[in-house]
Short mmCIF file of C-alpha atoms in Angstrom, two decimals:
data_model
loop_
_atom_site.label_atom_id
_atom_site.label_comp_id
_atom_site.label_asym_id
_atom_site.label_seq_id
_atom_site.Cartn_x
_atom_site.Cartn_y
_atom_site.Cartn_z
CA UNK A 184 -34.51 42.19 -75.23
CA UNK A 185 -37.80 41.26 -73.67
CA UNK A 186 -37.55 42.87 -70.22
CA UNK A 187 -40.62 41.10 -68.82
CA UNK A 188 -39.28 37.68 -69.85
CA UNK A 189 -35.75 38.59 -68.70
CA UNK A 190 -36.87 39.69 -65.23
CA UNK A 191 -39.13 36.62 -64.87
CA UNK A 192 -36.44 34.21 -66.13
CA UNK A 193 -33.66 35.82 -64.04
CA UNK A 194 -35.42 37.07 -60.88
CA UNK A 195 -32.02 37.68 -59.24
CA UNK A 196 -31.60 40.69 -61.54
CA UNK A 197 -34.19 42.61 -59.53
CA UNK A 198 -31.88 42.65 -56.52
CA UNK A 199 -28.55 43.34 -58.23
CA UNK A 200 -26.66 46.55 -57.57
CA UNK A 201 -27.10 48.05 -61.04
CA UNK A 202 -28.64 46.72 -64.23
CA UNK A 203 -28.21 48.46 -67.57
CA UNK A 204 -30.24 47.07 -70.46
CA UNK A 205 -28.58 48.12 -73.71
CA UNK A 206 -30.52 47.25 -76.84
CA UNK A 207 -30.61 48.02 -80.53
CA UNK A 208 -34.37 48.08 -81.01
CA UNK A 209 -36.25 50.95 -82.62
CA UNK A 210 -37.58 54.06 -80.89
CA UNK A 211 -41.06 52.55 -80.36
CA UNK A 212 -39.66 49.44 -78.69
CA UNK A 213 -37.33 51.63 -76.62
CA UNK A 214 -40.36 53.47 -75.20
CA UNK A 215 -42.02 50.12 -74.41
CA UNK A 216 -38.91 48.77 -72.66
CA UNK A 217 -38.56 51.97 -70.63
CA UNK A 218 -42.22 51.67 -69.64
CA UNK A 219 -41.76 48.10 -68.40
CA UNK A 220 -38.61 49.07 -66.50
CA UNK A 221 -40.47 52.01 -64.92
CA UNK A 222 -43.14 49.60 -63.67
CA UNK A 223 -40.44 47.42 -62.06
CA UNK A 224 -38.92 50.49 -60.45
CA UNK A 225 -42.21 51.68 -58.97
CA UNK A 226 -43.26 48.18 -57.81
CA UNK A 227 -39.98 47.34 -56.08
CA UNK A 228 -38.07 49.91 -54.02
CA UNK A 229 -34.89 47.84 -54.57
CA UNK A 230 -35.21 48.13 -58.36
CA UNK A 231 -34.23 51.81 -58.65
CA UNK A 232 -30.98 50.66 -60.26
CA UNK A 233 -32.59 49.53 -63.55
CA UNK A 234 -31.49 51.63 -66.54
CA UNK A 235 -32.23 51.38 -70.26
CA UNK A 236 -29.80 52.52 -72.95
CA UNK A 237 -30.30 52.61 -76.72
CA UNK A 238 -26.91 53.20 -78.37
CA UNK A 239 -26.86 54.78 -81.83
CA UNK A 240 -26.51 52.14 -84.54
CA UNK A 241 -25.35 53.24 -88.00
CA UNK A 242 -27.22 50.45 -89.81
CA UNK A 243 -30.46 48.73 -88.85
CA UNK A 244 -29.41 45.12 -89.45
CA UNK A 245 -26.21 43.16 -89.42
CA UNK A 246 -24.54 45.11 -86.64
CA UNK A 247 -22.36 42.91 -84.45
CA UNK A 248 -23.62 43.06 -80.90
CA UNK A 249 -22.14 41.43 -77.86
CA UNK A 250 -24.49 39.78 -75.44
CA UNK A 251 -22.92 39.86 -72.03
CA UNK A 252 -23.18 40.33 -68.32
CA UNK A 253 -20.52 41.91 -66.12
CA UNK A 254 -21.24 40.85 -62.56
CA UNK A 255 -19.39 42.56 -59.73
CA UNK A 256 -18.99 40.73 -56.44
CA UNK A 257 -17.08 41.74 -53.30
CA UNK A 258 -14.06 39.65 -54.23
CA UNK A 259 -14.29 39.17 -58.00
CA UNK A 260 -15.61 40.34 -61.34
CA UNK A 261 -17.42 37.74 -63.47
CA UNK A 262 -17.69 38.25 -67.23
CA UNK A 263 -20.38 36.20 -69.00
CA UNK A 264 -20.61 36.25 -72.80
CA UNK A 265 -23.46 34.38 -74.45
CA UNK A 266 -25.19 33.95 -77.78
CA UNK A 267 -28.84 34.17 -76.69
CA UNK A 268 -30.96 37.23 -77.22
CA UNK A 269 -32.85 37.82 -73.98
CA UNK A 270 -36.16 36.66 -75.41
CA UNK A 271 -38.18 33.56 -74.50
CA UNK A 272 -37.62 31.57 -77.72
CA UNK A 273 -33.83 32.03 -77.65
CA UNK A 274 -33.51 31.03 -74.00
CA UNK A 275 -35.97 28.12 -73.95
CA UNK A 276 -36.07 26.62 -77.45
CA UNK A 277 -32.69 27.10 -79.12
CA UNK A 278 -29.18 25.82 -78.58
CA UNK A 279 -26.98 28.58 -77.21
CA UNK A 280 -23.39 29.07 -76.19
CA UNK A 281 -22.03 30.64 -73.04
CA UNK A 282 -18.57 31.47 -71.72
CA UNK A 283 -17.74 32.89 -68.33
CA UNK A 284 -14.65 33.67 -66.36
CA UNK A 285 -14.04 35.05 -62.90
CA UNK A 286 -11.40 37.71 -62.40
CA UNK A 287 -10.41 37.93 -58.76
CA UNK A 288 -9.77 41.41 -57.50
CA UNK A 289 -6.16 42.29 -56.81
CA UNK A 290 -5.02 42.85 -53.27
CA UNK A 291 -3.07 45.99 -52.48
CA UNK A 292 0.38 44.60 -53.22
CA UNK A 293 2.06 47.70 -54.59
CA UNK A 294 3.84 50.36 -52.59
CA UNK A 295 2.49 53.90 -52.94
CA UNK A 296 3.85 55.87 -55.91
CA UNK A 297 6.79 57.97 -54.68
CA UNK A 298 6.30 61.73 -54.41
CA UNK A 299 7.39 63.46 -57.64
CA UNK A 300 7.29 60.27 -59.74
CA UNK A 301 4.40 61.42 -61.92
CA UNK A 302 6.07 64.76 -62.66
CA UNK A 303 9.31 62.98 -63.59
CA UNK A 304 7.44 60.49 -65.77
CA UNK A 305 5.51 63.26 -67.53
CA UNK A 306 8.64 65.27 -68.27
CA UNK A 307 10.46 62.14 -69.54
CA UNK A 308 7.50 61.27 -71.78
CA UNK A 309 7.48 64.80 -73.24
CA UNK A 310 11.22 64.59 -73.96
CA UNK A 311 10.92 61.17 -75.63
CA UNK A 312 7.99 62.40 -77.74
CA UNK A 313 10.01 65.24 -79.27
#
């Protein structure tokens, strides 16, 4: 992930509700990414939502990693899965694949759960488990 390129290439990200950058780079690069994100946060009062996460990776290379966005709108959730690393050369000079699908939020169609239903269900589950 190149956060400077990513924020320049996708300026809409600066105004989204929450942005979590998860990456598998080393500790030195993690410090650099956090530094860049801190600059965005201090320069733009609307960018307080930017977070950086470095998950533990058991091996340095060859780890499968999903590249995706989960975008939440008022009426839907959009899942975008893509093949590009968020670096300039991948996004501008290479052929990439992308898939997206919208999942519309459900309306409240169900009746409330009757009083005592959970207790009955729990006791039935315990009896079946024996």
